[in-house]
Amino acid sequence: MSARIESCPHCARGYCALMRIHVDADKCQGHNRCYALAPELFDVDDYGNAVVVGDGSVAPELEEKARLAVANCPEFAITISE
Ligand code: F3S
């Protein structure tokens, strides 16, 4: 499902068709597999927990890496919305 937002910096169509990733801060335990697999999409905060880069939008060429990060998070802390 596309996220409906006022102005997407990527699409400029009134809706965003890009995949988005989210990290649940309550679930993340800082395993950092996501960062190791996809540093373009994830960063690490001062506590060693994951945060998404930017607004979490995933460029089409990085979608596979996003799915890989989801599959490799042992805490199931990463979700994708499309
Ligand atoms: Fe956290 Fe999972 Fe990444 S536990 S640091 S979101 S691999």
Coordinates of N, CA and C and ligand atoms in Angstrom, one line a residue, residues 23 28-34 50 73-75 77-78, ligand 1:
V23 N 11.9 1.1 12.1 CA 12.5 0.3 13.2 C 11.7 0.6 14.5
C28 N 14.1 -3.1 19.2 CA 15.5 -3.2 18.8 C 16.4 -3.4 20.0
Q29 N 17.3 -4.3 19.9 CA 18.3 -4.6 20.9 C 19.7 -4.3 20.5
G30 N 19.9 -3.7 19.4 CA 21.2 -3.3 18.9 C 22.1 -4.4 18.3
H31 N 21.5 -5.3 17.7 CA 22.3 -6.4 17.1 C 23.0 -5.9 15.9
N32 N 22.5 -4.8 15.3 CA 23.2 -4.1 14.1 C 23.4 -5.0 12.9
R33 N 22.7 -6.0 12.7 CA 22.7 -6.8 11.5 C 22.2 -5.9 10.3
C34 N 21.2 -5.1 10.7 CA 20.6 -4.2 9.6 C 21.7 -3.3 9.1
A50 N 19.3 0.8 16.2 CA 19.2 1.2 14.8 C 18.2 2.3 14.6
C73 N 16.9 -9.5 11.2 CA 16.8 -8.9 12.5 C 16.2 -9.9 13.5
P74 N 17.0 -10.4 14.5 CA 16.5 -11.4 15.4 C 15.4 -10.9 16.3
E75 N 15.2 -9.6 16.4 CA 14.2 -9.1 17.3 C 12.9 -8.8 16.5
A77 N 12.4 -6.3 14.7 CA 12.2 -4.9 15.0 C 11.9 -4.1 13.7
I78 N 12.2 -4.6 12.5 CA 12.1 -3.9 11.3 C 10.9 -4.3 10.5
Ligands
F3S1 FE1 18.1 -3.5 16.0 FE2 17.5 -5.6 14.6 FE3 19.0 -3.8 13.6 S1 17.8 -5.6 16.8 S2 20.1 -2.9 15.4 S3 16.9 -3.5 14.2 S4 19.2 -6.0 13.4

